[in-house]
Amino acid sequence: MTEQGVRWTADQVLALAPDAASRKAGSKLGAAGPWSEAGSSDEGTVWGLCKGSGSKPYQTVIDIADAAGPAYRCSCPSRKFPCKHALGLLLLWAGGDGSVPPGRAPDWAEQWIKGRRERAQEKRTPDGSHTAGSADPEAARRRAERRAERITAGATELEQRLTDLLRGGLASAEQEGYGLWEETAARMVDAQAPGLAARVRELGAIPASGPGWPVRLLEESALLHLLDQGWLRRERLPEGLAATVRSRVGLPGSPDGPPVRDRWLVLAQYDTSDSRLTTRRIWLYGAESDRTVLLLSYAPPGRAPELALPVGLAFEAEVSAYPGAGQLRAALGEQFTPPAPAAVRPPGVTTPQAAARYGEALRADPWLESFPVTLSRVIPTPVEDSWQLADADAGTALPLTPPAGTRPGLWRLVALSGGAPVTVFGECGHRGFTPLTAWPEGSGEAVPLC
């Protein structure tokens, strides 16, 4: 992105914030007051000194043209990426009021940028990947076999646990409490099947979770049983479905699809966290391929993953798909242009078509919680104690998921609509629809909702 090009919006900058506290603190630093010696270059570098509580100002530099999205360096002690100073500097730059003029980067910023780009070039050079083939393939095969044996033992034990649950009656699950399920989940971790462990923990949280919990428990038990049986009989499955089962069980995979070069629009980005991991999900839409893909990145608890792409911007890059029937996960490859504002927008569908697409996706992946869709001309509408997205041109609607109905993004969507139709991208599943990004009628500017 060049300095003379169209700048990002404040919403696109703030969508990079790892949490609400960083978003608020970064907004306060988006004015010229605390900054000195700020500048930018045509190569996509922004830098500046921010006055802090100490005697020395914090040195902040951002590489906007980085292949994996904006990259940041700040001398502050924060462990968040980006920190509030990086967000503030980007907001100052996005304002376009001359506070971040074109110029030559100082030595401390230039050295960091040069080092990053040299390392990126080495990764793209064949000579830079000399360690990739150094592993012993026979040793790797033996490790894979041993892990498969442990997973099989864990799946067999889990089948017995589910059988005991049904024999004792679903009411017994409420009496036994969560402890037994946590113990079972720990056994799945020992069996090196983290996917099974996660589903067992979710199962244990269902009893006494509210009206209708026995039905939900039976549904989730059936899906877990199906996954168990899929693993135990994986040799009989089509290769695509077998790959999906391996992924759902928790076996790591590598992208094996051919690289697809396209102009990718960043549809949405959001994080989910538990006591073990922070997971970042980034949805991309390919303008030429008409494909929607999912990028995943991870970080330890309390930290934000480094991969970050501003919502509403588009860039030209290659992505490679992971194996598995119906799987949308992909790996980001070489990026040929930095993210920049674009009028690209995914084509929308009606609410019945969205539900049908989720149903079709379930045929390839029965454990799929939701599927990405873009709804065209819908209006957020209250109904009793919840909300729905009503089709403006038909008498149909999709309910919002219970969590989506309590998030601040709902009120942003309501304000954006003002009773008029909007285009909304989100995830459609058996619990309802979760809106992630919206576009007002007649405008190409994306508004993040998460």
PDB file of C-alpha atoms in Angstrom, residues 4 38 61 74-75 99 167 179 185 188 190 214-215 228 268-269 281 288 319 324 326 355 371 405 413 417:
ATOM      1  CA  GLN A   4      -0.662   8.142  -1.807  1.00  0.00           C
ATOM      2  CA  ALA A  38       5.986   9.931  13.082  1.00  0.00           C
ATOM      3  CA  VAL A  61       6.916   0.559  13.802  1.00  0.00           C
ATOM      4  CA  CYS A  74       6.927  -1.728  19.871  1.00  0.00           C
ATOM      5  CA  SER A  75       9.408  -1.223  22.696  1.00  0.00           C
ATOM      6  CA  SER A  99       0.354  13.890  11.282  1.00  0.00           C
ATOM      7  CA  ARG A 167     -28.077 -47.657  29.788  1.00  0.00           C
ATOM      8  CA  GLY A 179     -16.281 -34.443  37.240  1.00  0.00           C
ATOM      9  CA  ALA A 185     -11.789 -35.834  28.642  1.00  0.00           C
ATOM     10  CA  MET A 188      -8.842 -38.587  25.620  1.00  0.00           C
ATOM     11  CA  ASP A 190      -3.799 -39.037  27.225  1.00  0.00           C
ATOM     12  CA  PRO A 214     -31.714 -33.952  27.671  1.00  0.00           C
ATOM     13  CA  VAL A 215     -32.497 -33.464  23.972  1.00  0.00           C
ATOM     14  CA  ASP A 228     -15.977 -42.512  17.292  1.00  0.00           C
ATOM     15  CA  ALA A 268     -14.279 -11.314   9.197  1.00  0.00           C
ATOM     16  CA  GLN A 269     -11.796 -11.894  12.011  1.00  0.00           C
ATOM     17  CA  ARG A 281     -10.498 -17.278  12.747  1.00  0.00           C
ATOM     18  CA  GLU A 288     -12.432 -14.677  -9.065  1.00  0.00           C
ATOM     19  CA  VAL A 319      -3.952 -20.047  -0.465  1.00  0.00           C
ATOM     20  CA  GLY A 324     -11.062 -33.271   4.133  1.00  0.00           C
ATOM     21  CA  GLY A 326     -16.327 -30.123   3.047  1.00  0.00           C
ATOM     22  CA  ALA A 355     -30.177 -22.789   5.529  1.00  0.00           C
ATOM     23  CA  PHE A 371     -21.223 -22.660   7.562  1.00  0.00           C
ATOM     24  CA  GLY A 405     -28.297 -11.662  20.547  1.00  0.00           C
ATOM     25  CA  LEU A 413     -25.994  -3.906  13.100  1.00  0.00           C
ATOM     26  CA  SER A 417     -29.696  -0.944   9.224  1.00  0.00           C
TER      27      SER A 417
END
